[in-house]
Amino acid sequence: MIPAFQVPWEPARWKTLLREAVRTTEQLLAHLELPACSADVDPTFPVRVPAPYLSRMRPGDAADPLLLQVLPQMLENDAMPGYVTDALDEGNALRVPGLLQKYNGRCLLITTPACAVHCRYCFRRHFPYEEHGPANHERALSLIAADPSLEEVILSGGDPLIADDGALGRLLERLDAVPHVRRIRIHTRLPVVIPERVTSALVQALGTLQAKAVMVVHVNHANELDAATQRAFACLAGAGTTLLNQAVLLHGVNDNVDALANLSEGLFEQGVLPYYLHMPDRVTGTHHFDVPQPMAAALMRQLHARLPGYLVPQLVREIPGDQGKRPIYWATEGAEAL
Ligand SMILES: *Cc1c(COP(=O)(O)O)cnc(C)c1O
Ligand code: SF4
């Protein structure tokens, strides 16, 4: 039986919101009644902020934790030793164009190159998407079907939910038809930055999968959550989708224990469990977000002292060549130096 899923918004509303997203620093600052300032923005990674996300920022607050995630800074243009464009060595993890495999049993399909929001700390901001676009999906699908060790397929990007419901539905069906694919996971920021993206067609497509559907959303601060995200998550959960969150530990955004505790609690209230807290990757143009590892470890100890275990995410860093994200041990004072 297919349950009826009620979403409270028009099916095409998200496309309008996406098309009308703010695309310049001037527009962004003017919206928030902040003085204009100019940063030379990397033209390949311009400003992009959809209205629902913008509406959660505090006007007049130049240090707003959502604004800081999307506002280009002059610091992006500084060359820093140790910061590179492919910090994760993803070029070496390609099985076929568009399909990355680093870890046992799970592969990651670059579903679409575009995103609904441009996060200034993004580790894939320099990814050569043109070489790995949807044109390569056939080869990737054949490889997945031929390799029974691949029990989980992760749709990533970019943001896979940028694809429209027709294209995404066909891709999900193809993956679901592969008997050894037991889990289909979607890594996306869209239900947060444009909750209207959670259409009844999407919910229906997820709800009818044989494979278990997992959605990993990406929220860095409790202020990103509101009544609309709550509704979007409720619809997804109603379709049997497991909802997890990954956040990035970002200087100025969430590098204090109150912000991290509020984030975990806010997520849980909306039916999402914290999964990972990532140390930022050392990617060119993102060094101003760095949090030193000893400080990250100290924050984790404070968080652990404050919250139930299921609300404490795993602090991880991605190290090229590892067999999974590397946990950063924080339990004892001094351990972070190991
Ligand atoms: C992060 C990542 C995964 C998922 O790792 P989990 O620990 O299972 O969340 C899978 N493939 C690639 C290439 C990744 O970067
Ligand atoms: S949504 Fe994800 S992939 Fe897209 S810019 Fe933000 S962090 Fe990067």
GROMACS .gro file of C-alpha atoms and ligand atoms in nm:
model
  361
    1MET     CA    1   0.000   0.000   0.000
    2ILE     CA    2   0.128   0.345  -0.086
    3PRO     CA    3   0.042   0.595   0.182
    4ALA     CA    4  -0.065   0.942   0.070
    5PHE     CA    5   0.194   1.201   0.156
    6GLN     CA    6   0.075   1.549   0.220
    7VAL     CA    7   0.323   1.825   0.161
    8PRO     CA    8   0.200   2.174   0.234
    9TRP     CA    9   0.343   2.355  -0.071
   10GLU     CA   10   0.303   2.375  -0.448
   11PRO     CA   11   0.508   2.114  -0.639
   12ALA     CA   12   0.703   2.364  -0.852
   13ARG     CA   13   0.755   2.626  -0.580
   14TRP     CA   14   1.111   2.513  -0.509
   15LYS     CA   15   1.220   2.577  -0.865
   16THR     CA   16   1.106   2.937  -0.845
   17LEU     CA   17   1.286   2.979  -0.513
   18LEU     CA   18   1.600   2.830  -0.665
   19ARG     CA   19   1.582   3.053  -0.973
   20GLU     CA   20   1.526   3.362  -0.762
   21ALA     CA   21   1.809   3.294  -0.516
   22VAL     CA   22   2.030   3.587  -0.421
   23ARG     CA   23   2.339   3.584  -0.642
   24THR     CA   24   2.556   3.877  -0.541
   25THR     CA   25   2.724   3.999  -0.224
   26GLU     CA   26   2.554   4.338  -0.268
   27GLN     CA   27   2.205   4.185  -0.278
   28LEU     CA   28   2.282   3.965   0.020
   29LEU     CA   29   2.407   4.250   0.238
   30ALA     CA   30   2.130   4.486   0.126
   31HIS     CA   31   1.868   4.226   0.227
   32LEU     CA   32   2.016   4.213   0.574
   33GLU     CA   33   2.048   4.590   0.600
   34LEU     CA   34   2.424   4.561   0.634
   35PRO     CA   35   2.675   4.804   0.486
   36ALA     CA   36   2.807   4.704   0.145
   37CYS     CA   37   3.152   4.553   0.134
   38SER     CA   38   3.323   4.395  -0.157
   39ALA     CA   39   3.525   4.083  -0.176
   40ASP     CA   40   3.666   3.964  -0.505
   41VAL     CA   41   3.465   3.650  -0.546
   42ASP     CA   42   3.591   3.346  -0.728
   43PRO     CA   43   3.373   3.369  -1.042
   44THR     CA   44   3.344   2.990  -1.060
   45PHE     CA   45   3.187   2.987  -0.712
   46PRO     CA   46   2.961   3.294  -0.687
   47VAL     CA   47   2.721   3.385  -0.410
   48ARG     CA   48   2.404   3.176  -0.405
   49VAL     CA   49   2.147   3.198  -0.124
   50PRO     CA   50   1.780   3.100  -0.162
   51ALA     CA   51   1.513   3.308   0.014
   52PRO     CA   52   1.403   3.052   0.277
   53TYR     CA   53   1.761   3.032   0.405
   54LEU     CA   54   1.807   3.407   0.388
   55SER     CA   55   1.490   3.456   0.593
   56ARG     CA   56   1.652   3.278   0.888
   57MET     CA   57   1.939   3.528   0.911
   58ARG     CA   58   1.921   3.815   1.158
   59PRO     CA   59   1.907   4.152   0.982
   60GLY     CA   60   2.184   4.388   1.089
   61ASP     CA   61   2.405   4.113   1.233
   62ALA     CA   62   2.732   4.089   1.041
   63ALA     CA   63   2.832   3.789   1.255
   64ASP     CA   64   2.515   3.590   1.187
   65PRO     CA   65   2.615   3.222   1.177
   66LEU     CA   66   2.415   3.157   0.857
   67LEU     CA   67   2.550   3.466   0.683
   68LEU     CA   68   2.909   3.366   0.762
   69GLN     CA   69   2.854   3.035   0.580
   70VAL     CA   70   2.764   3.204   0.252
   71LEU     CA   71   2.932   3.546   0.253
   72PRO     CA   72   3.254   3.560   0.046
   73GLN     CA   73   3.551   3.700   0.237
   74MET     CA   74   3.872   3.853   0.106
   75LEU     CA   75   4.051   3.582   0.305
   76GLU     CA   76   3.936   3.327   0.045
   77ASN     CA   77   4.195   3.466  -0.192
   78ASP     CA   78   4.494   3.405   0.038
   79ALA     CA   79   4.720   3.120  -0.062
   80MET     CA   80   4.794   2.910   0.248
   81PRO     CA   81   5.062   2.644   0.276
   82GLY     CA   82   4.904   2.301   0.310
   83TYR     CA   83   4.575   2.404   0.147
   84VAL     CA   84   4.508   2.250  -0.194
   85THR     CA   85   4.221   2.222  -0.442
   86ASP     CA   86   4.182   1.843  -0.410
   87ALA     CA   87   4.254   1.799  -0.038
   88LEU     CA   88   4.076   1.464  -0.029
   89ASP     CA   89   4.258   1.322  -0.330
   90GLU     CA   90   3.919   1.239  -0.482
   91GLY     CA   91   4.080   1.221  -0.825
   92ASN     CA   92   4.231   0.890  -0.711
   93ALA     CA   93   3.906   0.742  -0.584
   94LEU     CA   94   3.727   0.737  -0.918
   95ARG     CA   95   3.608   0.400  -1.040
   96VAL     CA   96   3.453   0.547  -1.352
   97PRO     CA   97   3.385   0.916  -1.420
   98GLY     CA   98   3.124   1.036  -1.170
   99LEU     CA   99   3.156   0.736  -0.936
  100LEU     CA  100   3.389   0.757  -0.637
  101GLN     CA  101   3.471   0.468  -0.411
  102LYS     CA  102   3.691   0.514  -0.111
  103TYR     CA  103   3.530   0.282   0.142
  104ASN     CA  104   3.418  -0.076   0.165
  105GLY     CA  105   3.070  -0.154   0.039
  106ARG     CA  106   2.965   0.199  -0.046
  107CYS     CA  107   3.019   0.417  -0.348
  108LEU     CA  108   2.934   0.778  -0.415
  109LEU     CA  109   2.765   0.894  -0.733
  110ILE     CA  110   2.816   1.255  -0.839
  111THR     CA  111   2.451   1.303  -0.930
  112THR     CA  112   2.445   1.669  -1.032
  113PRO     CA  113   2.716   1.934  -1.026
  114ALA     CA  114   2.501   2.221  -0.897
  115CYS     CA  115   2.399   2.323  -0.545
  116ALA     CA  116   2.114   2.533  -0.413
  117VAL     CA  117   2.344   2.727  -0.185
  118HIS     CA  118   2.713   2.803  -0.212
  119CYS     CA  119   2.886   2.729   0.117
  120ARG     CA  120   3.213   2.913   0.135
  121TYR     CA  121   3.386   2.629   0.323
  122CYS     CA  122   3.287   2.368   0.065
  123PHE     CA  123   3.547   2.098   0.005
  124ARG     CA  124   3.415   2.024  -0.343
  125ARG     CA  125   3.426   2.383  -0.460
  126HIS     CA  126   3.715   2.302  -0.693
  127PHE     CA  127   3.581   1.967  -0.809
  128PRO     CA  128   3.604   1.927  -1.187
  129TYR     CA  129   3.232   1.854  -1.224
  130GLU     CA  130   3.232   1.897  -1.600
  131GLU     CA  131   3.423   1.569  -1.621
  132HIS     CA  132   3.178   1.384  -1.395
  133GLY     CA  133   2.829   1.499  -1.489
  134PRO     CA  134   2.506   1.300  -1.537
  135ALA     CA  135   2.626   1.204  -1.886
  136ASN     CA  136   2.834   0.937  -1.711
  137HIS     CA  137   2.551   0.778  -1.516
  138GLU     CA  138   2.509   0.482  -1.752
  139ARG     CA  139   2.865   0.364  -1.698
  140ALA     CA  140   2.833   0.418  -1.325
  141LEU     CA  141   2.504   0.225  -1.311
  142SER     CA  142   2.654  -0.067  -1.504
  143LEU     CA  143   2.948  -0.079  -1.268
  144ILE     CA  144   2.720  -0.073  -0.961
  145ALA     CA  145   2.504  -0.352  -1.106
  146ALA     CA  146   2.813  -0.563  -1.181
  147ASP     CA  147   2.976  -0.528  -0.837
  148PRO     CA  148   2.785  -0.717  -0.566
  149SER     CA  149   3.011  -0.570  -0.297
  150LEU     CA  150   2.839  -0.232  -0.344
  151GLU     CA  151   2.554  -0.256  -0.093
  152GLU     CA  152   2.512   0.116  -0.048
  153VAL     CA  153   2.496   0.391  -0.307
  154ILE     CA  154   2.536   0.749  -0.195
  155LEU     CA  155   2.393   1.019  -0.416
  156SER     CA  156   2.603   1.328  -0.374
  157GLY     CA  157   2.715   1.620  -0.584
  158GLY     CA  158   2.677   1.906  -0.580
  159ASP     CA  159   2.334   1.846  -0.442
  160PRO     CA  160   2.146   1.548  -0.585
  161LEU     CA  161   1.808   1.704  -0.506
  162ILE     CA  162   1.879   1.976  -0.764
  163ALA     CA  163   1.774   1.711  -1.015
  164ASP     CA  164   1.403   1.728  -1.079
  165ASP     CA  165   1.165   1.460  -0.956
  166GLY     CA  166   1.145   1.286  -1.293
  167ALA     CA  167   1.520   1.241  -1.337
  168LEU     CA  168   1.576   1.158  -0.973
  169GLY     CA  169   1.287   0.911  -0.967
  170ARG     CA  170   1.429   0.726  -1.268
  171LEU     CA  171   1.773   0.711  -1.110
  172LEU     CA  172   1.632   0.584  -0.780
  173GLU     CA  173   1.433   0.317  -0.965
  174ARG     CA  174   1.737   0.199  -1.156
  175LEU     CA  175   1.941   0.172  -0.837
  176ASP     CA  176   1.658   0.004  -0.652
  177ALA     CA  177   1.636  -0.258  -0.925
  178VAL     CA  178   1.989  -0.377  -0.841
  179PRO     CA  179   1.928  -0.661  -0.593
  180HIS     CA  180   2.250  -0.614  -0.393
  181VAL     CA  181   2.191  -0.241  -0.331
  182ARG     CA  182   2.042  -0.246   0.019
  183ARG     CA  183   2.072   0.119   0.108
  184ILE     CA  184   2.034   0.434  -0.098
  185ARG     CA  185   2.165   0.739   0.077
  186ILE     CA  186   2.116   1.099  -0.032
  187HIS     CA  187   2.352   1.369   0.088
  188THR     CA  188   2.172   1.699   0.050
  189ARG     CA  189   2.132   2.047   0.189
  190LEU     CA  190   1.813   2.120  -0.007
  191PRO     CA  191   1.548   2.023   0.253
  192VAL     CA  192   1.717   2.281   0.476
  193VAL     CA  193   1.789   2.566   0.236
  194ILE     CA  194   1.465   2.520   0.036
  195PRO     CA  195   1.230   2.293   0.238
  196GLU     CA  196   0.980   2.322  -0.051
  197ARG     CA  197   1.210   2.082  -0.239
  198VAL     CA  198   1.044   1.803  -0.041
  199THR     CA  199   0.764   1.744  -0.290
  200SER     CA  200   0.504   1.469  -0.270
  201ALA     CA  201   0.666   1.308  -0.576
  202LEU     CA  202   1.000   1.291  -0.394
  203VAL     CA  203   0.843   1.157  -0.078
  204GLN     CA  204   0.653   0.900  -0.283
  205ALA     CA  205   0.968   0.792  -0.469
  206LEU     CA  206   1.154   0.741  -0.141
  207GLY     CA  207   0.861   0.572   0.026
  208THR     CA  208   0.829   0.306  -0.242
  209LEU     CA  209   1.195   0.194  -0.250
  210GLN     CA  210   1.279  -0.164  -0.165
  211ALA     CA  211   1.619  -0.047  -0.041
  212LYS     CA  212   1.637   0.147   0.285
  213ALA     CA  213   1.639   0.519   0.220
  214VAL     CA  214   1.877   0.732   0.422
  215MET     CA  215   1.902   1.107   0.396
  216VAL     CA  216   2.199   1.290   0.538
  217VAL     CA  217   2.112   1.657   0.563
  218HIS     CA  218   2.367   1.920   0.638
  219VAL     CA  219   2.288   2.169   0.911
  220ASN     CA  220   2.565   2.358   1.089
  221HIS     CA  221   2.365   2.580   1.322
  222ALA     CA  222   2.031   2.554   1.503
  223ASN     CA  223   1.914   2.881   1.341
  224GLU     CA  224   1.895   2.691   1.011
  225LEU     CA  225   1.596   2.500   1.148
  226ASP     CA  226   1.245   2.642   1.145
  227ALA     CA  227   0.884   2.534   1.102
  228ALA     CA  228   0.938   2.468   0.729
  229THR     CA  229   1.235   2.235   0.783
  230GLN     CA  230   1.033   2.058   1.048
  231ARG     CA  231   0.754   1.992   0.799
  232ALA     CA  232   0.995   1.880   0.531
  233PHE     CA  233   1.167   1.634   0.768
  234ALA     CA  234   0.833   1.506   0.895
  235CYS     CA  235   0.723   1.424   0.538
  236LEU     CA  236   1.051   1.243   0.469
  237ALA     CA  237   1.035   1.050   0.795
  238GLY     CA  238   0.674   0.962   0.718
  239ALA     CA  239   0.802   0.786   0.407
  240GLY     CA  240   1.035   0.574   0.619
  241THR     CA  241   1.353   0.769   0.542
  242THR     CA  242   1.618   0.764   0.814
  243LEU     CA  243   1.733   1.122   0.874
  244LEU     CA  244   2.087   1.199   0.985
  245ASN     CA  245   2.286   1.519   1.000
  246GLN     CA  246   2.642   1.600   0.917
  247ALA     CA  247   2.785   1.934   1.020
  248VAL     CA  248   3.121   2.096   0.969
  249LEU     CA  249   3.295   2.256   1.265
  250LEU     CA  250   3.342   2.613   1.147
  251HIS     CA  251   3.519   2.901   1.314
  252GLY     CA  252   3.273   3.178   1.396
  253VAL     CA  253   2.970   2.964   1.306
  254ASN     CA  254   2.945   2.679   1.554
  255ASP     CA  255   3.279   2.654   1.740
  256ASN     CA  256   3.132   2.683   2.088
  257VAL     CA  257   2.955   2.430   2.308
  258ASP     CA  258   2.624   2.618   2.320
  259ALA     CA  259   2.596   2.627   1.941
  260LEU     CA  260   2.678   2.256   1.914
  261ALA     CA  261   2.437   2.154   2.192
  262ASN     CA  262   2.156   2.368   2.047
  263LEU     CA  263   2.219   2.214   1.706
  264SER     CA  264   2.192   1.856   1.834
  265GLU     CA  265   1.883   1.932   2.037
  266GLY     CA  266   1.717   2.128   1.756
  267LEU     CA  267   1.785   1.849   1.509
  268PHE     CA  268   1.644   1.586   1.740
  269GLU     CA  269   1.328   1.786   1.793
  270GLN     CA  270   1.282   1.775   1.416
  271GLY     CA  271   1.349   1.401   1.393
  272VAL     CA  272   1.711   1.413   1.277
  273LEU     CA  273   1.999   1.241   1.457
  274PRO     CA  274   2.347   1.395   1.462
  275TYR     CA  275   2.589   1.174   1.266
  276TYR     CA  276   2.921   1.345   1.189
  277LEU     CA  277   3.090   1.664   1.293
  278HIS     CA  278   3.359   1.715   1.032
  279MET     CA  279   3.683   1.900   1.082
  280PRO     CA  280   3.704   2.130   0.779
  281ASP     CA  281   3.917   1.989   0.498
  282ARG     CA  282   4.223   2.186   0.402
  283VAL     CA  283   4.089   2.323   0.077
  284THR     CA  284   4.217   2.637  -0.091
  285GLY     CA  285   4.011   2.943   0.006
  286THR     CA  286   3.863   2.798   0.327
  287HIS     CA  287   4.138   2.844   0.589
  288HIS     CA  288   3.949   3.119   0.770
  289PHE     CA  289   3.699   2.855   0.894
  290ASP     CA  290   3.961   2.636   1.059
  291VAL     CA  291   3.924   2.526   1.420
  292PRO     CA  292   4.240   2.385   1.582
  293GLN     CA  293   4.208   2.016   1.665
  294PRO     CA  294   4.279   2.055   2.041
  295MET     CA  295   3.996   2.307   2.058
  296ALA     CA  296   3.765   2.070   1.870
  297ALA     CA  297   3.852   1.794   2.117
  298ALA     CA  298   3.782   2.023   2.412
  299LEU     CA  299   3.444   2.116   2.264
  300MET     CA  300   3.355   1.748   2.226
  301ARG     CA  301   3.435   1.683   2.592
  302GLN     CA  302   3.204   1.967   2.693
  303LEU     CA  303   2.931   1.844   2.461
  304HIS     CA  304   2.962   1.490   2.597
  305ALA     CA  305   2.930   1.626   2.952
  306ARG     CA  306   2.609   1.802   2.855
  307LEU     CA  307   2.407   1.580   2.624
  308PRO     CA  308   2.281   1.222   2.602
  309GLY     CA  309   2.517   1.002   2.401
  310TYR     CA  310   2.284   0.982   2.102
  311LEU     CA  311   2.305   1.357   2.056
  312VAL     CA  312   2.685   1.365   2.041
  313PRO     CA  313   2.804   1.342   1.679
  314GLN     CA  314   3.125   1.168   1.584
  315LEU     CA  315   3.410   1.413   1.532
  316VAL     CA  316   3.593   1.308   1.218
  317ARG     CA  317   3.848   1.421   0.969
  318GLU     CA  318   3.892   1.283   0.621
  319ILE     CA  319   4.241   1.155   0.553
  320PRO     CA  320   4.314   1.043   0.194
  321GLY     CA  321   4.384   0.672   0.179
  322ASP     CA  322   4.197   0.586   0.503
  323GLN     CA  323   3.927   0.316   0.507
  324GLY     CA  324   3.665   0.547   0.651
  325LYS     CA  325   3.636   0.893   0.800
  326ARG     CA  326   3.898   0.908   1.075
  327PRO     CA  327   3.748   0.952   1.424
  328ILE     CA  328   3.926   1.212   1.633
  329TYR     CA  329   3.956   1.088   1.987
  330TRP     CA  330   3.872   1.349   2.241
  331ALA     CA  331   3.784   1.149   2.550
  332THR     CA  332   4.093   1.220   2.758
  333GLU     CA  333   4.281   1.543   2.801
  334GLY     CA  334   4.591   1.538   2.582
  335ALA     CA  335   4.465   1.256   2.357
  336GLU     CA  336   4.411   1.501   2.073
  337ALA     CA  337   4.787   1.525   2.037
  338LEU     CA  338   4.808   1.155   1.940
  339LIG     C1  339   3.226   1.037   0.313
  339LIG     C2  340   3.222   0.943   0.203
  339LIG     C3  341   3.144   0.827   0.211
  339LIG     C4  342   3.054   0.796   0.330
  339LIG     O1  343   3.123   0.764   0.444
  339LIG     P1  344   3.039   0.714   0.571
  339LIG     O2  345   3.139   0.701   0.677
  339LIG     O3  346   2.975   0.585   0.531
  339LIG     O4  347   2.938   0.818   0.597
  339LIG     C5  348   3.145   0.740   0.107
  339LIG     N1  349   3.219   0.761  -0.002
  339LIG     C6  350   3.298   0.871  -0.014
  339LIG     C7  351   3.379   0.888  -0.136
  339LIG     C8  352   3.301   0.966   0.087
  339LIG     O5  353   3.376   1.076   0.074
  340SF4     S1  354   2.566   2.226  -0.049
  340SF4    FE1  355   2.737   2.088  -0.002
  340SF4     S2  356   2.842   2.051  -0.198
  340SF4    FE2  357   2.708   2.234  -0.221
  340SF4     S3  358   2.839   2.412  -0.178
  340SF4    FE3  359   2.738   2.355   0.016
  340SF4     S4  360   2.884   2.214   0.116
  340SF4    FE4  361   2.942   2.229  -0.101
   0.00000   0.00000   0.00000
